[in-house]
mmCIF file of C-alpha atoms in Angstrom:
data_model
loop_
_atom_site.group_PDB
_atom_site.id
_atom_site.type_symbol
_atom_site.label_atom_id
_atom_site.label_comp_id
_atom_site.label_asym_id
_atom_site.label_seq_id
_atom_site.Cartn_x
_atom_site.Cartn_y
_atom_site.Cartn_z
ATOM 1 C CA UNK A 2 117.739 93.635 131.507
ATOM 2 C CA UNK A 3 117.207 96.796 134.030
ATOM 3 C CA UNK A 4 120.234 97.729 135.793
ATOM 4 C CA UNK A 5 118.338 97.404 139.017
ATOM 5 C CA UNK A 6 118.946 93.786 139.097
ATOM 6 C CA UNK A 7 122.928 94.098 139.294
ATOM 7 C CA UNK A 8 122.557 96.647 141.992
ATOM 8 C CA UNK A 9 121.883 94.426 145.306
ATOM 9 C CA UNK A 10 125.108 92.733 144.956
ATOM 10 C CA UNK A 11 126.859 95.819 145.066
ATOM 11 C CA UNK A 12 126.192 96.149 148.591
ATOM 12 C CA UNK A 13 127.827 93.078 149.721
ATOM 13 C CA UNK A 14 131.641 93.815 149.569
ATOM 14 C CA UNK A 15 131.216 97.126 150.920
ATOM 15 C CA UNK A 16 129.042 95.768 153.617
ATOM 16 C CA UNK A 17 132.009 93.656 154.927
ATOM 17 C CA UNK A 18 134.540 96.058 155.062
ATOM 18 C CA UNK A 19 132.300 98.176 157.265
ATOM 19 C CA UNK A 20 131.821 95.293 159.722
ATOM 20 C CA UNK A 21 135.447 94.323 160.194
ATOM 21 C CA UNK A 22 136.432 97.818 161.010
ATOM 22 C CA UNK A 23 133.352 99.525 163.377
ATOM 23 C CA UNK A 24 131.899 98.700 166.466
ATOM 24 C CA UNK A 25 129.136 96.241 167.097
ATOM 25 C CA UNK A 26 126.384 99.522 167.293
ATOM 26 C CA UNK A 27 127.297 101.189 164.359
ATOM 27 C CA UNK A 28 127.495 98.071 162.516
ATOM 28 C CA UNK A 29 124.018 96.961 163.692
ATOM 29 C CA UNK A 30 122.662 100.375 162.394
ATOM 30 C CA UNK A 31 124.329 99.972 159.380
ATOM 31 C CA UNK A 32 123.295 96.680 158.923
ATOM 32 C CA UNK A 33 119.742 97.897 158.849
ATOM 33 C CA UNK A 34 120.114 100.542 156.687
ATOM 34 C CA UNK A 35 121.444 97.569 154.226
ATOM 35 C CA UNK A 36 118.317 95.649 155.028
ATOM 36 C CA UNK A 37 116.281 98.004 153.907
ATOM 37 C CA UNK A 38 117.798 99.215 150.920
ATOM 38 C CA UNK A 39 118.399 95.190 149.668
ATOM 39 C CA UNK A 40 114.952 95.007 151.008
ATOM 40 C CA UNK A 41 113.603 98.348 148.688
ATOM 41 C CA UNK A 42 115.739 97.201 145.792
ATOM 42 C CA UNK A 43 114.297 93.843 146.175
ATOM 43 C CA UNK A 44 111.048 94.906 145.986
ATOM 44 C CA UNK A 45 111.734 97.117 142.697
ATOM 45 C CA UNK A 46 112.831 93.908 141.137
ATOM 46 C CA UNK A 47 110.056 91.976 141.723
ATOM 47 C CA UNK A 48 107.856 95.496 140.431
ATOM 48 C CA UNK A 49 109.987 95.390 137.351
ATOM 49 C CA UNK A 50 109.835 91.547 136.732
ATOM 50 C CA UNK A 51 105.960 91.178 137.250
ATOM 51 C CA UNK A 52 105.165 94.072 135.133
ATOM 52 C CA UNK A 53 102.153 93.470 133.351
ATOM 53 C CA UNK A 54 101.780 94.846 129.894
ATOM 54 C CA UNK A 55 98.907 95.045 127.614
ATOM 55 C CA UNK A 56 100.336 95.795 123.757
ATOM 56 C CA UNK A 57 97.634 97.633 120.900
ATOM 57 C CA UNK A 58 99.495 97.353 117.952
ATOM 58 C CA UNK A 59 101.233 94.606 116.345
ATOM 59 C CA UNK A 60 104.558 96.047 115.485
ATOM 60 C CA UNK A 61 104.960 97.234 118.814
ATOM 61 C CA UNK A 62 104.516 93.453 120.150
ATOM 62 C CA UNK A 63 107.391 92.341 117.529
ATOM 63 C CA UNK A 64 109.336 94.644 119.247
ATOM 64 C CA UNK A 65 108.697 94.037 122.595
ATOM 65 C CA UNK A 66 109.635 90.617 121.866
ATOM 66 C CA UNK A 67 112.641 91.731 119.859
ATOM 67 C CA UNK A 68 114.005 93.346 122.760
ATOM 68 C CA UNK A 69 113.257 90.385 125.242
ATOM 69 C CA UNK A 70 110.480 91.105 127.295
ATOM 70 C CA UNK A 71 107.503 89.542 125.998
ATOM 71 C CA UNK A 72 106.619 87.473 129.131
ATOM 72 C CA UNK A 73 105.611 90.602 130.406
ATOM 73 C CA UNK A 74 102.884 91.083 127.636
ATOM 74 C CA UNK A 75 99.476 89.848 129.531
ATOM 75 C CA UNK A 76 97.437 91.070 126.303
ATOM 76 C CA UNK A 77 97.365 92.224 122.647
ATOM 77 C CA UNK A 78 95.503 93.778 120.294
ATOM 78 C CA UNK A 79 93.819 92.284 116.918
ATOM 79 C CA UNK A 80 96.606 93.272 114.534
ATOM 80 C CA UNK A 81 99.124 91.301 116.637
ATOM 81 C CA UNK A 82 99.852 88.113 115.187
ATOM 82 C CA UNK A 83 103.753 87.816 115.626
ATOM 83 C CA UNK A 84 105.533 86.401 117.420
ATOM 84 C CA UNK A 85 103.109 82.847 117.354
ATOM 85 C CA UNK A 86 102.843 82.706 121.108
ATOM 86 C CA UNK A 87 101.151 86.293 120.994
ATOM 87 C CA UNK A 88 98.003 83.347 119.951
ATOM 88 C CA UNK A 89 97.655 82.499 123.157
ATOM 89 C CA UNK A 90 97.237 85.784 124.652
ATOM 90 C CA UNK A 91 94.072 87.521 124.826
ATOM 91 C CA UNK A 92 92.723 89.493 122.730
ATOM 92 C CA UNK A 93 92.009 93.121 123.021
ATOM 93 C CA UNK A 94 89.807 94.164 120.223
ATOM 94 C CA UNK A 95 91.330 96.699 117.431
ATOM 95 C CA UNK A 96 93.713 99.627 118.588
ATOM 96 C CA UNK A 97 91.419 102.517 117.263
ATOM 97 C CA UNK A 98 88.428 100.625 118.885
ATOM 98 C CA UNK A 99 89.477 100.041 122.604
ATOM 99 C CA UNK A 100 87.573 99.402 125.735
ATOM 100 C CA UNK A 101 88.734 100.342 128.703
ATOM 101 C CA UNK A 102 86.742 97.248 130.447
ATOM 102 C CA UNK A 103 88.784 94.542 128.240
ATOM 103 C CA UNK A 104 92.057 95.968 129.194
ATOM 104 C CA UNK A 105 91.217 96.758 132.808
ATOM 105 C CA UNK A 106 90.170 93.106 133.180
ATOM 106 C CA UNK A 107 93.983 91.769 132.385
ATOM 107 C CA UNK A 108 95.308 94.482 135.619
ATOM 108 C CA UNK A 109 98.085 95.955 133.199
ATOM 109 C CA UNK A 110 100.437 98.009 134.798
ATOM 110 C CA UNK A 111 101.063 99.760 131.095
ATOM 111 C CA UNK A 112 99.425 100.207 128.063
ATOM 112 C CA UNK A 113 101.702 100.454 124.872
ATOM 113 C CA UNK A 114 99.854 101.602 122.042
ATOM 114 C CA UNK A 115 99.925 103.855 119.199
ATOM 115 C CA UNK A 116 99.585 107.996 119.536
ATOM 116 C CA UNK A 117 96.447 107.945 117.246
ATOM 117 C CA UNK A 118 94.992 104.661 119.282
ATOM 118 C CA UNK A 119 91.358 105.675 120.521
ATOM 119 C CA UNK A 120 88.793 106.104 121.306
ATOM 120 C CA UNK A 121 90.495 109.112 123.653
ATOM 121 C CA UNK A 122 88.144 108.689 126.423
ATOM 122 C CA UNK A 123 89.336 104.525 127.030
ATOM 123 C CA UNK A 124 92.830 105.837 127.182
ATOM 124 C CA UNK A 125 91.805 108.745 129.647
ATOM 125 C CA UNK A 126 89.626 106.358 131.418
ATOM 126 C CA UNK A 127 92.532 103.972 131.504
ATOM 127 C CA UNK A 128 94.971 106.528 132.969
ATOM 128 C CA UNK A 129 92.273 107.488 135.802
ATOM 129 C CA UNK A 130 93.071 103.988 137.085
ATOM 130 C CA UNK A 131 96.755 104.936 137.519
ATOM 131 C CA UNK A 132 97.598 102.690 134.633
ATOM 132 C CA UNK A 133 100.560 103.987 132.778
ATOM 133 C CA UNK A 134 99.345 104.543 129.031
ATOM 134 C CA UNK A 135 102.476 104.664 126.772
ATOM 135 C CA UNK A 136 101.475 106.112 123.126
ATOM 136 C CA UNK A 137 104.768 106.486 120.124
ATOM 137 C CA UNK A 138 103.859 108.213 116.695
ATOM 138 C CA UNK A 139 102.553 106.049 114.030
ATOM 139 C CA UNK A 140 103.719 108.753 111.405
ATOM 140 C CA UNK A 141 105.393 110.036 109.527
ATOM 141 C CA UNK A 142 106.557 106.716 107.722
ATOM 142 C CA UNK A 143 110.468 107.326 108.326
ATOM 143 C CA UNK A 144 112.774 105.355 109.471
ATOM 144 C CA UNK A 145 114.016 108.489 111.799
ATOM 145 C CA UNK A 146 110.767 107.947 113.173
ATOM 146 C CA UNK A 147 110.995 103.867 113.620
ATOM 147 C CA UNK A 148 114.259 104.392 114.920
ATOM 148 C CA UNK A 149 113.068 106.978 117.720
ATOM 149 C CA UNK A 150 110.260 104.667 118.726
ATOM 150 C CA UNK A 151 112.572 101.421 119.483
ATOM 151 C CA UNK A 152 114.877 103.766 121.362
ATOM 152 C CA UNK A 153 111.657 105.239 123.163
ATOM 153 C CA UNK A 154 110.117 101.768 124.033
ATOM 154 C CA UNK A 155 113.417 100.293 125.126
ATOM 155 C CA UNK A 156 113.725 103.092 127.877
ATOM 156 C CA UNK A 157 109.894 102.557 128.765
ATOM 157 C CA UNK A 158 110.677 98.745 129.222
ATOM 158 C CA UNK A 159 114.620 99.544 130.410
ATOM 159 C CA UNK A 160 116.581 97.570 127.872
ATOM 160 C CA UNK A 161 118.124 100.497 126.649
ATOM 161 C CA UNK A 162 121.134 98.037 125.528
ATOM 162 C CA UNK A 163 118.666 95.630 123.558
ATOM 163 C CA UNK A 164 116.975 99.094 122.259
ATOM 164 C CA UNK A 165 120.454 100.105 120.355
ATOM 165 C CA UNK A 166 121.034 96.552 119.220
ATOM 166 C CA UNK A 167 118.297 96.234 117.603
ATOM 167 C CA UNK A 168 118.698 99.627 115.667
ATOM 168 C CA UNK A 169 121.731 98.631 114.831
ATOM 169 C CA UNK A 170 120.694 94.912 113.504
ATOM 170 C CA UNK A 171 117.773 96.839 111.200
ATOM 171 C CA UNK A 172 120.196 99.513 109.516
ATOM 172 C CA UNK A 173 122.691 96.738 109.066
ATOM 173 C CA UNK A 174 119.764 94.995 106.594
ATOM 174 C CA UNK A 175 118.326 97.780 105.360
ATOM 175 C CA UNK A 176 122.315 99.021 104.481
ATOM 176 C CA UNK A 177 122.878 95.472 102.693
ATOM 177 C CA UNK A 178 119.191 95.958 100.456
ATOM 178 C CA UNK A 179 120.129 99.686 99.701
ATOM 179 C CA UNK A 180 123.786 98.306 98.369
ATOM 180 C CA UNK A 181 122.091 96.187 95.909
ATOM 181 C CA UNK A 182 119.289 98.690 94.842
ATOM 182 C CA UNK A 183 122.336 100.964 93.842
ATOM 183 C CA UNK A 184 123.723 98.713 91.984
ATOM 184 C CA UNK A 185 120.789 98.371 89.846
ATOM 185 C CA UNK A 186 120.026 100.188 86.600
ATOM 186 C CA UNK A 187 116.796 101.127 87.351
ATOM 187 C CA UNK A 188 114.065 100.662 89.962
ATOM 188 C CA UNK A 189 111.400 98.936 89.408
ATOM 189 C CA UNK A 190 108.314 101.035 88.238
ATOM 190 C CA UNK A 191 105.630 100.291 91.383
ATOM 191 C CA UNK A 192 102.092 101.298 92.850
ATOM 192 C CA UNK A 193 100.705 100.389 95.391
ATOM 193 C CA UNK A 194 97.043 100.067 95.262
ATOM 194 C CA UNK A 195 95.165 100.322 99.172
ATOM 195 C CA UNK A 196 91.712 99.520 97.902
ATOM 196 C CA UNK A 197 89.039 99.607 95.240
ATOM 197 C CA UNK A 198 85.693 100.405 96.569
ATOM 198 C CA UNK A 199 83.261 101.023 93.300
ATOM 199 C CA UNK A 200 85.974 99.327 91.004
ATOM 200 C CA UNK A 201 87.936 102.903 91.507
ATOM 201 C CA UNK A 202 91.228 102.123 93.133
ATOM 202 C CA UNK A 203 92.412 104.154 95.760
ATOM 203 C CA UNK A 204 96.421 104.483 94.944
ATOM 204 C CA UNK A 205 99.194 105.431 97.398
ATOM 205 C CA UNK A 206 101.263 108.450 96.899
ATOM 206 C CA UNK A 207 104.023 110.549 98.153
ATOM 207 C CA UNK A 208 104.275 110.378 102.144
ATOM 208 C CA UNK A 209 101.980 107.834 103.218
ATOM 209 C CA UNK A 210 102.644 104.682 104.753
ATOM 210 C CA UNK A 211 102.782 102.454 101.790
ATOM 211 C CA UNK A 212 104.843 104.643 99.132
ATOM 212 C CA UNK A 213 107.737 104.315 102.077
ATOM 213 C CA UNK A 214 106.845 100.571 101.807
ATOM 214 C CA UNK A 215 107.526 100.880 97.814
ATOM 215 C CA UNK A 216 110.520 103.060 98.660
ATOM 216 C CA UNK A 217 112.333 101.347 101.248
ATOM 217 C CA UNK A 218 112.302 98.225 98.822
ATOM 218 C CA UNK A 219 113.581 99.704 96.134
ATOM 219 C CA UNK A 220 111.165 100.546 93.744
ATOM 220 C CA UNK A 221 109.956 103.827 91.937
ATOM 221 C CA UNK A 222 106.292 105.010 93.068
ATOM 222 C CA UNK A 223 104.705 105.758 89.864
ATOM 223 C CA UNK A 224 101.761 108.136 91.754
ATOM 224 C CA UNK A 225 103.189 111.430 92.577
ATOM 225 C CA UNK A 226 100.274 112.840 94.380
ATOM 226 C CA UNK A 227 100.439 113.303 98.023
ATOM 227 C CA UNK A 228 99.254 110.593 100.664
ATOM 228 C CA UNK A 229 95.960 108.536 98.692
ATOM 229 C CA UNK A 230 93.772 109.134 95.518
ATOM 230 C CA UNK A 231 91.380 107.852 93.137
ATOM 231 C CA UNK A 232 92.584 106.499 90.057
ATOM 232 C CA UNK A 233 90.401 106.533 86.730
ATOM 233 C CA UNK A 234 91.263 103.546 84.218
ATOM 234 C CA UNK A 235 93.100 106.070 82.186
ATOM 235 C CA UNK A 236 95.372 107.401 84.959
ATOM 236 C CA UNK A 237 96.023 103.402 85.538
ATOM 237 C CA UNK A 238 97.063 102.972 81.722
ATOM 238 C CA UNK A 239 99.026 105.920 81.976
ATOM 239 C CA UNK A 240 100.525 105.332 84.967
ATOM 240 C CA UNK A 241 101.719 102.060 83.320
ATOM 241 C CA UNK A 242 103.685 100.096 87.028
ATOM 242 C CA UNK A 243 105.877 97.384 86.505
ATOM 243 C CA UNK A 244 104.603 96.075 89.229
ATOM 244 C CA UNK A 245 101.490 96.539 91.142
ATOM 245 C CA UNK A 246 101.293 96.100 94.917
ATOM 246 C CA UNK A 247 97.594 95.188 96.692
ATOM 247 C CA UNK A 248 95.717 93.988 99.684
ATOM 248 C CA UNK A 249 95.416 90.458 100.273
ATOM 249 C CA UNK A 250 91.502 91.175 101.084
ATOM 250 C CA UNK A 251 91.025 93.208 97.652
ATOM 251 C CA UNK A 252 92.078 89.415 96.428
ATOM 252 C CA UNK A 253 90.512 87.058 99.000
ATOM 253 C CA UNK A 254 92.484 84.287 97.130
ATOM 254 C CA UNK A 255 91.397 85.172 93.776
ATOM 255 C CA UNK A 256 93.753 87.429 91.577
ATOM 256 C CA UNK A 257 91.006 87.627 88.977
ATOM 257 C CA UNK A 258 88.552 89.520 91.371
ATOM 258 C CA UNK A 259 91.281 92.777 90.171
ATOM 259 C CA UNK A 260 89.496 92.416 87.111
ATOM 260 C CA UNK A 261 86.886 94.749 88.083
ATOM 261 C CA UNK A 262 89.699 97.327 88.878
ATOM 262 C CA UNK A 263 89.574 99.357 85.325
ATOM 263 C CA UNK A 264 92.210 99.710 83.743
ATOM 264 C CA UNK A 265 94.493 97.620 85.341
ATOM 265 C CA UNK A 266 94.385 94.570 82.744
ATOM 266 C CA UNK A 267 96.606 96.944 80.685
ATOM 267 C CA UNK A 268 99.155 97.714 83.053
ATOM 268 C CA UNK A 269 102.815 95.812 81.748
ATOM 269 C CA UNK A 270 102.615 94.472 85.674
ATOM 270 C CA UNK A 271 99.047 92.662 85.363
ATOM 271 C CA UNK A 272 100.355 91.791 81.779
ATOM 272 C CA UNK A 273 103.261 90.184 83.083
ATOM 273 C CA UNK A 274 102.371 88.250 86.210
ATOM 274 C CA UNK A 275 103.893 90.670 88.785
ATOM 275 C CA UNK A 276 100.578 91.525 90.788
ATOM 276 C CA UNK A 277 101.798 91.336 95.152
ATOM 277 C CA UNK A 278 99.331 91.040 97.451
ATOM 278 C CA UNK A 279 100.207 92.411 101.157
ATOM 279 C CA UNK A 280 97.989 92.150 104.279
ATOM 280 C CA UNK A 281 96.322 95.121 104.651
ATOM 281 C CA UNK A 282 96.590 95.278 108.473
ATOM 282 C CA UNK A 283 100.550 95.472 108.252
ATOM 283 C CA UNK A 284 100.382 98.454 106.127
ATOM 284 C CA UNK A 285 99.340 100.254 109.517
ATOM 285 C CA UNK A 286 102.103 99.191 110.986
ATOM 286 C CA UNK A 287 105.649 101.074 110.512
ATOM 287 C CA UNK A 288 107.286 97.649 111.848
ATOM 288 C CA UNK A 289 106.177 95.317 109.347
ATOM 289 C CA UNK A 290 106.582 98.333 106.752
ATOM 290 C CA UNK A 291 110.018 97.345 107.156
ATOM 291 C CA UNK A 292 109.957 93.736 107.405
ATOM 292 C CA UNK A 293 107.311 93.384 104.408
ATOM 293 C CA UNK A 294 109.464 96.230 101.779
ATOM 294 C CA UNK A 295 112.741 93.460 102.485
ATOM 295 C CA UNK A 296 110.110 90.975 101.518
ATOM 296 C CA UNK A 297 109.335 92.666 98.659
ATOM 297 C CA UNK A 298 112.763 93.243 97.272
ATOM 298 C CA UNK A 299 113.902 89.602 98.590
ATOM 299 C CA UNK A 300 111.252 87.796 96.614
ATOM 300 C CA UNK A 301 108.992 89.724 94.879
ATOM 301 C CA UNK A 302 110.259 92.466 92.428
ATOM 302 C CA UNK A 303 112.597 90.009 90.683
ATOM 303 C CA UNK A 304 109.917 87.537 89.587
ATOM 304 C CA UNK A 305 107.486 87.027 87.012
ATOM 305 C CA UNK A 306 104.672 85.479 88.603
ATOM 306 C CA UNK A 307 101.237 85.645 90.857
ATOM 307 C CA UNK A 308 102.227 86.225 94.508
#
């Protein structure tokens, strides 16, 4: 919680002391002067407290809530859906498709949202009416980078203390998953397909979002292109994953709709069962990048089956 609420009572033994030992005018003027500063501290706590906070991006919601102060969130944004009282909440629209009149209409003292969160002009427009628009770096896909933005957001929200615990509780996890990938032979052979618009699937490499996904659980990205390309049925074949990692909308509850992917029926990883689907929304988000890659190397890349 903010130090500010620890600092009225402070005041009190000092407060006596001064009153036992002046005279009855200084101690009325100093008397006051306490009044007024309880009084000003007072009313900072109560600021603080009824902080209203409108959240566009649903990683940065988990981690409001993470650090404690979700019953200041007074609205989210489409790709929240964690924790399940973020349901009742209203809804924002999508973070790259604001409007300034949704959020406005909710009185938000802040805005938390992503640095690449648009259109510009809402979060310009936004600022204009003094509301404090807080944006944090989407990328790059590091965990430097996830790290920084927890430490950032717990200062914005001052929980500093919650901010380092929770830093702490994540590299503690990720520390236990990277002790049993080393003690593994080999990683497991991965790719991580984002779409396939045309039947061409459009495959994650180095540096984007979802190889750090893939990398973070354990597993060897196959593509070794930068960021996302097209893949032709023989750079599939060749390509050969052990696994193959997809969109729960390329699927829409039916693995068989891959089919159409070419190629891909002769990959060992459609051959053997070990086809993951992901939501595609949570591959935005560098939050759930970690949370779904322990899924993944929890109860995925072990198994020979449909997930």
């Amino acid at each position: 919680m903010p130090r500010i609420i620890t600092r009225p009572f402070l005041f009190s033994p000092l407060t006596l002391c001064i009153s036992a030992v002046a005279s009855a005018a200084k101690t009325a003027v100093k008397r006051k002067k306490l009044f007024t500063a309880v009084l000003a501290l007072s009313w900072a706590f109560s600021v603080t407290a009824a902080e209203r906070i409108v959240v566009a991006g649903g990683s940065l919601t988990e981690l409001i809530y993470a650090m404690g102060a979700g019953e200041r969130v007074v609205g989210v944004d489409e790709t929240t859906s964690y924790p399940p009282e973020t349901a009742k909440l209203p809804h924002i629209g999508y973070w790259k498709q604001l409007s300034s009149e949704g959020i406005l209409s909710l009185r938000p003292d802040s805005v938390i949202t992503w640095q690449d969160a648009g259109p510009q002009i809402v979060l310009d427009q936004l600022r204009a009416q003094k509301v404090n628009v807080v944006t944090l770096p989407r990328v790059p896909a590091t965990l430097e980078q996830m790290y920084a933005n927890i430490r950032q957001l717990a200062k914005t929200l001052q929980v500093p203390e919650q901010g380092d615990a929770l830093v702490t509780q994540i590299s503690q996890r990720l520390e236990r998953v990277q002790q049993n990938v080393a003690a593994k032979k080999a990683p497991v052979k991965a790719m991580f397909i984002l779409s396939a618009g045309g039947s061409a699937p459009q495959v994650a490499g180095k540096g984007s979002v979802a190889d750090a996904i893939l990398s973070l659980a354990g597993a060897e990205n196959v593509a070794t292109h930068q960021q996302y390309k097209s893949y032709s049925a023989e750079s599939l074949i060749a390509a050969n994953p052990e696994v193959i990692v997809v969109t729960s909308q390329m699927v829409d509850g039916d693995i068989n709709r891959l089919r159409s992917i070419a190629g891909i029926t002769h990959t060992a990883a459609w051959k053997n069962q070990r086809i993951v689907t992901v939501d595609q929304n949570l591959i935005l988000e560098w939050v759930r990048v970690l949370l779904m890659s322990l899924s993944l190397y929890t109860s995925s890349f072990g198994r020979n089956k449909w997930i």
